[in-house]
Structures are given as C-alpha cells and as structure tokens.
Coordinates of C-alpha atoms in Angstrom, one line a residue:
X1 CA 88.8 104.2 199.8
X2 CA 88.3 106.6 202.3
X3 CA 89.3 110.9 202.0
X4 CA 92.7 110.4 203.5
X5 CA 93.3 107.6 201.4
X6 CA 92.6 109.6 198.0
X7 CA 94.2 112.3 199.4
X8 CA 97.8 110.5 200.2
X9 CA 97.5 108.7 196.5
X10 CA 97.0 112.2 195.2
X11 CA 100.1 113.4 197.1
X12 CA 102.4 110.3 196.2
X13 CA 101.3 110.7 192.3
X14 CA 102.4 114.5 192.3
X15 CA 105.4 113.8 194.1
X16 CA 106.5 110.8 191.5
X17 CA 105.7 113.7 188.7
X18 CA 108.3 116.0 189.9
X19 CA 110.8 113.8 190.3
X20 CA 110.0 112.6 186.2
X21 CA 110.2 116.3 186.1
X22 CA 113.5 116.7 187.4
X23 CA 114.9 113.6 186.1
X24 CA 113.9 114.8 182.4
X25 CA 115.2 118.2 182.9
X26 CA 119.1 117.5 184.1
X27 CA 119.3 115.3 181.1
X28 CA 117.9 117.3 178.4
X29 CA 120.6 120.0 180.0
X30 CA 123.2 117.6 179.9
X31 CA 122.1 116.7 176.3
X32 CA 122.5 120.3 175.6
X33 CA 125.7 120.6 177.6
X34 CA 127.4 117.9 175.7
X35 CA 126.3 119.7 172.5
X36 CA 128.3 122.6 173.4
X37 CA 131.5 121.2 174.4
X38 CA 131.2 119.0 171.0
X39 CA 130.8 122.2 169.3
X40 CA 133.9 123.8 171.2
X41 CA 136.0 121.1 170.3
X42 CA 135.2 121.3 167.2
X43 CA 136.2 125.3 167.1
X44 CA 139.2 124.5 169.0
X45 CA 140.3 121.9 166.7
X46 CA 139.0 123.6 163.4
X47 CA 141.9 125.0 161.2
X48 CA 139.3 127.4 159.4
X49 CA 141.2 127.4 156.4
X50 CA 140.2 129.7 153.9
X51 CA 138.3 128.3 151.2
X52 CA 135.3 129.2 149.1
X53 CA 132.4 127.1 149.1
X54 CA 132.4 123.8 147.4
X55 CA 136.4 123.5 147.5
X56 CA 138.4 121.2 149.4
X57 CA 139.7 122.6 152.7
X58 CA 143.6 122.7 152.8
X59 CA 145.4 122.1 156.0
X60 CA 147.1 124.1 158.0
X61 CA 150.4 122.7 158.6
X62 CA 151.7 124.3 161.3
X63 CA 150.3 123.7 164.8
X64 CA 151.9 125.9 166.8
X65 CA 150.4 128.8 169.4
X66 CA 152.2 131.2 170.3
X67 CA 151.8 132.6 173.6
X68 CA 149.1 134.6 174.5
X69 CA 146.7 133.3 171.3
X70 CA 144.3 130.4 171.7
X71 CA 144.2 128.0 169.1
X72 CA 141.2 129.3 168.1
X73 CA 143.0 132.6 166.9
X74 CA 145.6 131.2 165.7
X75 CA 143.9 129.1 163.4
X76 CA 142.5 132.0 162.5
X77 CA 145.3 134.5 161.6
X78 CA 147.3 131.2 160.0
X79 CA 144.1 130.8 157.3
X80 CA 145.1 134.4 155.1
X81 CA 145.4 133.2 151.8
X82 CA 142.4 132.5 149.7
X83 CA 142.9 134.9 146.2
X84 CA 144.8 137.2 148.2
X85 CA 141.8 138.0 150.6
X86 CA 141.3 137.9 154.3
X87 CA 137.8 137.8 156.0
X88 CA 138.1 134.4 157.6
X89 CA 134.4 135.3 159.5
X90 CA 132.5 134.5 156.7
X91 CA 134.6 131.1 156.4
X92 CA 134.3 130.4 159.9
X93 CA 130.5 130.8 159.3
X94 CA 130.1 128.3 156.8
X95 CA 132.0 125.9 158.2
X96 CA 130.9 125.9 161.9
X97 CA 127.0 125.8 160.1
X98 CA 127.7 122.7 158.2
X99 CA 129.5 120.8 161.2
X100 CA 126.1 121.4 163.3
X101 CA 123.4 119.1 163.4
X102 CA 120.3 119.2 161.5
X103 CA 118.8 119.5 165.1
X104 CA 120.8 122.4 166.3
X105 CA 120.7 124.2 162.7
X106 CA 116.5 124.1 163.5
X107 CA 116.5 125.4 166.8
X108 CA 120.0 127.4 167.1
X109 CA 120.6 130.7 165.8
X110 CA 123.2 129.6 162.8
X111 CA 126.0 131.9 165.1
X112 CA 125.2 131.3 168.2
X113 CA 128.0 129.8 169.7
X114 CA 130.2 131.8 167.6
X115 CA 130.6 135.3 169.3
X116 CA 134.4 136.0 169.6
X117 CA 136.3 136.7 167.1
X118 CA 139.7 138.1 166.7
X119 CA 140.6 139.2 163.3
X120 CA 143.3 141.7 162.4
X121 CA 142.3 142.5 158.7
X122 CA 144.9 141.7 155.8
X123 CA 145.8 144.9 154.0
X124 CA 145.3 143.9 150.1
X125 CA 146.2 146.5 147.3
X126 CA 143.7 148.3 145.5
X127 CA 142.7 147.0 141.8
X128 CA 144.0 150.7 139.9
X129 CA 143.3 149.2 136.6
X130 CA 139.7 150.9 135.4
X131 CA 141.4 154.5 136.8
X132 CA 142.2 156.6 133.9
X133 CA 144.6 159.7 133.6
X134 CA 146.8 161.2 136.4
X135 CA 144.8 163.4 137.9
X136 CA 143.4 160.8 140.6
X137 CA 147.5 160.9 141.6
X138 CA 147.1 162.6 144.9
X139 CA 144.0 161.3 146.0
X140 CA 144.9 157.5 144.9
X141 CA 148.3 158.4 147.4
X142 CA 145.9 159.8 150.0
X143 CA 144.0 156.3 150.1
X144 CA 146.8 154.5 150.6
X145 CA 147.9 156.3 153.5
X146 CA 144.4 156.4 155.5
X147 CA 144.4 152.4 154.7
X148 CA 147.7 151.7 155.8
X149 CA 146.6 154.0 159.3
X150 CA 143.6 152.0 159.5
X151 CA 145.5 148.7 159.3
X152 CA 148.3 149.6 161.7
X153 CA 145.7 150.7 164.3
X154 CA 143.7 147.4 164.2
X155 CA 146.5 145.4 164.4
X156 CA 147.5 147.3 167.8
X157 CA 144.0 147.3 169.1
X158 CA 142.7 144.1 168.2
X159 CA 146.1 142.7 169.8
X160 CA 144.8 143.8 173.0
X161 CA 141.2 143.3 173.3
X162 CA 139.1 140.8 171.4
X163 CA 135.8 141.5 169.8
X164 CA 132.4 139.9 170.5
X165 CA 129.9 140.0 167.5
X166 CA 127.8 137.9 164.8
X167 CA 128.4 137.9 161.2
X168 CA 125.4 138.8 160.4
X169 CA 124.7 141.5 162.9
X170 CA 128.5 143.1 161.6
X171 CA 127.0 143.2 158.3
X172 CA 123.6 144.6 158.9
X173 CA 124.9 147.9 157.8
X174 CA 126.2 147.0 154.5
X175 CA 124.5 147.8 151.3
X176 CA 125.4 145.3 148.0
X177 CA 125.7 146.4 144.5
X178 CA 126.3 143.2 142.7
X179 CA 126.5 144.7 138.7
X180 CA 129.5 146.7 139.9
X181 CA 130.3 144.5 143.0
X182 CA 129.8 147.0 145.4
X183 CA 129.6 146.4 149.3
X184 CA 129.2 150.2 151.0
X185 CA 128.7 150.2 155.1
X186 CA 126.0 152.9 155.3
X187 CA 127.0 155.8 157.7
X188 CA 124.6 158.2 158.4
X189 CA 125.3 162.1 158.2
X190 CA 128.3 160.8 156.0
X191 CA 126.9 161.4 152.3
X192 CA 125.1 158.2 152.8
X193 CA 121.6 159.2 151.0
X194 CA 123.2 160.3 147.9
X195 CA 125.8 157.3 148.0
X196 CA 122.0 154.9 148.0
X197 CA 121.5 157.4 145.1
X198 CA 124.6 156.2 142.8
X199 CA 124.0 152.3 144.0
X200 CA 120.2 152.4 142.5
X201 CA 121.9 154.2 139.8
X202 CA 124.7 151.5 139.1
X203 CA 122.3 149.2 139.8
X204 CA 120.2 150.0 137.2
X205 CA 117.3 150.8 139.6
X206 CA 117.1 154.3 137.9
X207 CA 119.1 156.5 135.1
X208 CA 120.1 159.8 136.9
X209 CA 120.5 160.1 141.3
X210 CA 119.1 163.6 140.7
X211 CA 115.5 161.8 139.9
X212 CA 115.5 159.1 143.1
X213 CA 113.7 161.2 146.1
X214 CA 114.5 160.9 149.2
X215 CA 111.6 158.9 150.4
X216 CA 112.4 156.3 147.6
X217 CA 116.3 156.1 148.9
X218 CA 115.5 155.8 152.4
X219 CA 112.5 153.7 152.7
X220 CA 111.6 152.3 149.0
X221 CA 113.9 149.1 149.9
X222 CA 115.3 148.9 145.8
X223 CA 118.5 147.8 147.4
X224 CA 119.8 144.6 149.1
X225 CA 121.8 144.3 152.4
X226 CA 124.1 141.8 152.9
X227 CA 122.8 140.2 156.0
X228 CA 119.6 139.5 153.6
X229 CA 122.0 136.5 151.7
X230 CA 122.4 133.5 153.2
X231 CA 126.2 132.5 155.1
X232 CA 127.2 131.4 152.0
X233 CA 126.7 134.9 149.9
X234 CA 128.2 136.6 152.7
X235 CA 131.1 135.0 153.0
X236 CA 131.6 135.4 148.6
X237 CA 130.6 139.1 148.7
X238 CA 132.6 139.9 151.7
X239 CA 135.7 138.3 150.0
X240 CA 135.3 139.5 146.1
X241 CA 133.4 142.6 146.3
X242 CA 135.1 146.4 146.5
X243 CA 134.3 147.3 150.4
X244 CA 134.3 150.8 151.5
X245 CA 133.2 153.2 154.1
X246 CA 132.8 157.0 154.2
X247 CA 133.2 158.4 157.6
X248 CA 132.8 162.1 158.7
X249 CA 134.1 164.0 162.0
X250 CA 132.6 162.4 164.6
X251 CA 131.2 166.1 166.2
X252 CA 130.4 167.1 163.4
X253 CA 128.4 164.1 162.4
X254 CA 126.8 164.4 165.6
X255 CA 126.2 168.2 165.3
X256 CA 124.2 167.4 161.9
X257 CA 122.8 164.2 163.2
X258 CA 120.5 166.9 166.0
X259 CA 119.9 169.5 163.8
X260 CA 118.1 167.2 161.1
X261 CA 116.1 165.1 163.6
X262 CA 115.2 167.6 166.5
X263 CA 115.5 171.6 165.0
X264 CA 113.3 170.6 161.9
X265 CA 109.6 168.8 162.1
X266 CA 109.7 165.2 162.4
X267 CA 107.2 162.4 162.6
X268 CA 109.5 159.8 164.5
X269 CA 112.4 161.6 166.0
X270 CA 110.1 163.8 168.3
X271 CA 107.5 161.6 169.9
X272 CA 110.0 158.5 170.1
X273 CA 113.3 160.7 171.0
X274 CA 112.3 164.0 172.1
X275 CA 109.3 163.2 174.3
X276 CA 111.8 161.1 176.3
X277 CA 114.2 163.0 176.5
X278 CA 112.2 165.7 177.5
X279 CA 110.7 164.1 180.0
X280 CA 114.2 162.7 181.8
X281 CA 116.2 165.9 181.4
X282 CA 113.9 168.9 181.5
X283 CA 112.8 170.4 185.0
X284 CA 109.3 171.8 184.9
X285 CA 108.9 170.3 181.3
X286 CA 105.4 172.0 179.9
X287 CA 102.4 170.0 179.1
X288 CA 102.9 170.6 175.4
X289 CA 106.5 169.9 174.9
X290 CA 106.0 166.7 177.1
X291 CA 103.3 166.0 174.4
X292 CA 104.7 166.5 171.3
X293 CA 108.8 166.1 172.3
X294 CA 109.7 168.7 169.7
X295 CA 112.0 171.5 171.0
X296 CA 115.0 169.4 172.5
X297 CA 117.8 171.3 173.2
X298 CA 120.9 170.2 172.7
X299 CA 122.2 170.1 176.5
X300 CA 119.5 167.8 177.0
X301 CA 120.3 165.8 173.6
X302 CA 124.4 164.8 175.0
X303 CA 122.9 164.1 178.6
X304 CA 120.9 161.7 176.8
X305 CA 123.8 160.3 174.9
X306 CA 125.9 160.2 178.1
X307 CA 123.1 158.6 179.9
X308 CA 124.1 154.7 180.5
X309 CA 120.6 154.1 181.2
X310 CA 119.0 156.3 178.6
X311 CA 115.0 156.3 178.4
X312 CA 115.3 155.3 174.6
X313 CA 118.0 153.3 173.2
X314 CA 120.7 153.9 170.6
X315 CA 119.9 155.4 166.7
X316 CA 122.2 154.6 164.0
X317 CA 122.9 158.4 162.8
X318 CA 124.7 159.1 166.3
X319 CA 125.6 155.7 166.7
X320 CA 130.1 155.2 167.0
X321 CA 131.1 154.4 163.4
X322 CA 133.2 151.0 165.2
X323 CA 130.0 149.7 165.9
X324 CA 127.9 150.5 162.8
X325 CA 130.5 149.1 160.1
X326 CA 133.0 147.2 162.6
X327 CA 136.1 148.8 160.8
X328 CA 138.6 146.6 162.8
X329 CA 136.8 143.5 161.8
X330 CA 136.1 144.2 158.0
X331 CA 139.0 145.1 155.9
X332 CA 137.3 147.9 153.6
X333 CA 139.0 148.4 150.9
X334 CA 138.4 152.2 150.6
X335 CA 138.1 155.0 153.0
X336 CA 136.2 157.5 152.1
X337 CA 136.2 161.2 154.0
X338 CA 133.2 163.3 154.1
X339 CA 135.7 166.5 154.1
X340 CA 136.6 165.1 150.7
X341 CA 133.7 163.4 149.8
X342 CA 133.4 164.1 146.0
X343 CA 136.9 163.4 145.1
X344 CA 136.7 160.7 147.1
X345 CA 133.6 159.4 145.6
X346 CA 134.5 160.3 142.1
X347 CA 137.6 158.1 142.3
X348 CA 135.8 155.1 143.7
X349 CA 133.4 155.3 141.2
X350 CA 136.3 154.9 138.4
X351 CA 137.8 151.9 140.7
X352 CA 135.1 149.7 140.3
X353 CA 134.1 150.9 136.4
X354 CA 131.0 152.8 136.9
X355 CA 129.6 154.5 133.8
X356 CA 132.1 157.4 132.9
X357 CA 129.0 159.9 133.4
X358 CA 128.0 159.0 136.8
X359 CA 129.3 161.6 139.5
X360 CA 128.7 161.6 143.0
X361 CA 125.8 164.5 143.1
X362 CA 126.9 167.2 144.5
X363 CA 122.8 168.6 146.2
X364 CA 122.2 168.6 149.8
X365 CA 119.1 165.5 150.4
X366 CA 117.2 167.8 152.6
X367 CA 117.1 171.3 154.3
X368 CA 119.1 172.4 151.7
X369 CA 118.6 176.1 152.8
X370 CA 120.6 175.6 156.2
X371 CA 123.9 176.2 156.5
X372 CA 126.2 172.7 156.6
X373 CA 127.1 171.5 159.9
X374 CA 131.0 172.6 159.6
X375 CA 133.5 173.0 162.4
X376 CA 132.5 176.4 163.3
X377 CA 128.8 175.3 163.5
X378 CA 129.7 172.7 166.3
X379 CA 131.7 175.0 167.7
X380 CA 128.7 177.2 169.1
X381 CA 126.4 174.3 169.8
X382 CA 129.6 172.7 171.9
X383 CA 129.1 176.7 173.7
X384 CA 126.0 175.0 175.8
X385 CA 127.4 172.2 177.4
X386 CA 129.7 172.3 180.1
X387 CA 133.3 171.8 180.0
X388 CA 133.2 168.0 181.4
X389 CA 130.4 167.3 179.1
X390 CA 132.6 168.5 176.2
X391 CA 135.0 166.2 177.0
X392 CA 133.0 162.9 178.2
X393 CA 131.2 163.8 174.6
X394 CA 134.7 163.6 172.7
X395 CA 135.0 160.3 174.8
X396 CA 132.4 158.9 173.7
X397 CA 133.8 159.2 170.2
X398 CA 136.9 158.5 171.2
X399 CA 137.7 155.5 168.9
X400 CA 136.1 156.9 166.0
X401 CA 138.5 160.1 166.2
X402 CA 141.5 157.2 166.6
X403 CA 140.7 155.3 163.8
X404 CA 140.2 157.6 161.1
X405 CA 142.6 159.7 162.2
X406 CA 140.5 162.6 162.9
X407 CA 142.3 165.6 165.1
X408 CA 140.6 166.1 168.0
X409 CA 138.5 169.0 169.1
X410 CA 139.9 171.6 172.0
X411 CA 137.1 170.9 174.6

C-alpha cells in the first residue's frame, strides 16, 4: 500500500467518524427533546392538587380555562384547599420530581423545567389563640390591614405579569425554627441579627439573645434554612409553619446598608465592593484607595447600584425585598415593620407561644454609638446625588415602596 493509499483510507475513516458523530448527536437531542415535551405534557395535564405527601391526590373536577390562563395556572389556582393553606409550589415540586425518571432525577436539576410559576397567595387568618390580654388590640388590627394590602396588591400584579423562579432558590432566604414552627425570610438592615438572636433562643441553641455575639449569629451556622430540607420538608414547612417577614423603608435600608459596610472598617465589603467601585466611578482614583477600596462615597455607591453592568454583582443587604423573600409568591403570614419592630416582634413571639420571657432585644448588633439611619439621616446623604439619580434610586425600589406600602420619598 503505497502513501496515497494510506492517506485516502485515513481520510475515508475520519470522514465515516463524523458522520457516527453526527448521527449520535441529533438522536441523543431528540432523546432529550422528547423528554421535555413528555415532561410538558405532563405539566400541562397535571391538576397539582394539593396534597401532602403520602396522600391520595384528589381531582380537580372542573376543566375549564378561562381566558387568558393556561392550564397550567389554572390548575394551579383551582388546587387551594389543603388545611386551609395555599403554597401549591411546594406541591408542584413534589409531584413533577416523582413523575421524572430515575435518569433525569440523576442528571437534571430536580426544578429544572419548572421555572414559571403564577401563584396569587391565599389570604388565611392568623391563629390568635396563644395571644393573651387586649393590649395587642391595635397592633393585631394593624396586621390585618398590611396583610390584606399585601394580598390585594399580588393579586393585581401577579394578574399581569408572571414570575420565573425555583423553589428552592425562593426559599434560600428563609430561616426554620421547627420547636416553635417558625419560617422568618431574613432581611438584612431590617432587625434581622437580633431576629437569628430569638430563633437560637427558641430553638434552644442558647438561654438569653443578649449572650449570642454577633459572629456566632451571622456565621456560626446553629440554624437551618429551608432550602437545606429536601422537596418534601419544603413543601410541609412552607404549608404548616407561621411565615413572616420584617421589612424596613427601602432608603432607609439602603442608607444603613452603606454606612455599615463602607463608613466603618471591613474585611470583605472594601476589597470586594469598594475597590471596584472605586476603580469604575472614581476619576484620578489614588494608588491607596484603589488598594484598599475603603473610602466609597456614596455618589459612587448608587452609580454602582444603577449600573446595569456593575463591576461586582448584587449583595443581599441592598438587594429589593421582592427578590430576597419573593412576597408575591409566599403568602407570609405576618408582616413585620422595622418602624414598629418591637411591638411587632413582641406580638409574634406571643402568636406562635414563645416563652412568656422572651422579648425581642431591644440593643443595636454593632456600631451602637452611631446615630440610627432615620429619615432625616437619608435625607442628607440623598443631598449628594443628583436630582435624576434621586429618582432612578426610588425606582429602583420601586416595588418594595408598593408593596409594603411605604410613602414615598420627595426626590
């Protein structure tokens, strides 16, 4: 066999390999393909009753759409009525998980193919039966009312636009205290350090919040989150425990969120945040503030925030509220205000029959000589920015003042 021989059987063997090639791949991605409209039909056709784990599905009977809902949300908003409660997600979970094969459980995410979701939370009535004596009158009347707003507004909004998240990423905020069963969507710059404080203390972690520092609240991991269970203790928790959120002026959680991480010394905040931000939105930067990042003003902090293509990415202590605890999609239970926070606190502590001598500590966590971030503090740091960065700053907040039913600022 001569070289040009060799050379032509070489060249017809790699040839024949690329067409195996190509042969192999369109039919693993028509595998794959077929696998997903399986799985669609079976969303489309699913009734995701609500049931707990282990029962017997009921159907629903009627199979009527309405116009302008899919069957997919309808089955969906027709599936309220398990106990009384309503977070059909963590039923959808299980159910769509189980119908998957053992093949796609292994190399699927368990959510995957689960990403919209349109769920206008059921409004269920508090459980008042642990609350003693008539004081809590006014503040068990203000509840109701910030609930009810709550409701109404998610029931306009998510009528319009529908929401694209995973279970478990919508819970990666949410803190369980199963004694007491507790779920509390963490929001920082809210009260949240001291609210870790009581949980550890309910929890039996520890015997006073005054003794739990904050390096044990904040990195000490003594408590759970619920995206740590499997779909299965989701869903139960979700749908048995007391949910609830405290939520704080959106400015002024802002406002405290940069005095905390850039006006006082930090090991993390400064080389990760500032030096970027330096860097982006400083002219003539010097060496040392380029090296260290401390010093960020906070002109250059909201151009940051502004910034759609920001040199670092989002933090969860300036981060909206709507996409830390996913308000619309959760029906908490109890809203909690930081304006009110101990009376707030106080009273939810007596809904779900804490000790009678826990109360919601009253001590700043840290920096406890400044001055709290209060409207007139924002105020002078909303002095520095421009009049259009006032506003595209309320903006930005925009759903969060909505929501809660916050007034807004005069930018």
């Amino acid at each position: 066999m001569n070289l040009r021989q060799v050379f032509v059987s070489l060249l017809m063997f790699g040839v024949a390999g690329l067409l195996l090639f190509m042969y192999l791949q369109a039919w693993i991605e028509g595998q794959h393909t077929a696998s997903e409209e399986k799985l669609q039909q079976q969303i489309t056709n699913q009734d995701f009753t609500f049931s707990p784990p282990g029962t017997q599905r009921q159907v629903v009977q009627n199979g009527h759409v309405p116009p302008g809902l899919s069957r997919q949300e309808m089955a969906i908003l027709g599936s309220r009525h398990w106990r009384g409660k309503a977070d059909p997600f963590g039923a959808v979970a299980v159910s769509l998980v189980s119908r998957l094969s053992d093949q796609q459980k292994i190399s699927e995410p368990p959510l995957s193919q689960f990403r919209e979701v349109y769920l206008p939370p059921a409004l269920r009535p508090l459980n008042k039966t642990l609350v003693k004596g008539d004081e809590w009158k006014d503040v068990g009347s203000t509840q109701e009312k910030r609930r009810s707003f709550l409701y109404e507004f998610c029931k306009k909004y998510n009528s319009r636009k529908k929401l694209r998240t995973h279970l478990v990423h919508m819970v990666s905020r949410i803190y369980v205290e199963d004694r007491h069963k507790v779920l509390y969507c963490e929001v920082p710059k809210a009260g949240c350090s001291n609210w870790k404080r009581v949980l550890m203390v309910l929890n039996g972690l520890a015997t006073s919040a005054r003794n739990i520092s904050h390096d044990d609240v904040h990195y000490g991991k003594h408590l759970r989150k619920l995206d740590s269970y499997d779909l299965k203790g989701i869903y139960a928790r979700l749908n048995t425990y007391t949910k609830t959120i405290f939520v704080r002026d959106p400015l002024e959680r802002l406002v405290s969120a940069f005095r905390d991480k850039f006006e006082h010394p930090n090991s993390y905040y400064h080389p990760v945040f500032g030096k970027a931000i330096i860097k982006k939105y400083r002219h003539n930067a010097d060496e040392e503030a380029l090296k260290t990042g401390s010093g960020v003003k906070f002109k250059e902090f909201i151009q940051y925030l502004l910034d759609s293509h920001r040199p670092v990415g989002m933090d969860i202590h300036w981060e909206q509220v709507s996409k830390l605890c996913y308000p619309c999609l959760i029906n908490y239970d109890f809203i909690g205000k930081f304006e009110t926070l101990e009376e707030d606190a106080n009273y939810f502590l007596q809904l779900v029959g804490a000790p009678a001598e826990l109360k919601f500590p009253k001590f700043k966590d840290r920096h406890s000589s400044d001055e709290r971030t209060s409207a007139e503090v924002v105020r002078q740091y909303l002095k520095e920015l421009s009049k259009e960065e006032r506003q595209l700053t309320y903006d930005f907040y925009y759903l969060d003042y909505l929501m809660f039913n916050y007034t807004s600022p005069i930018v």
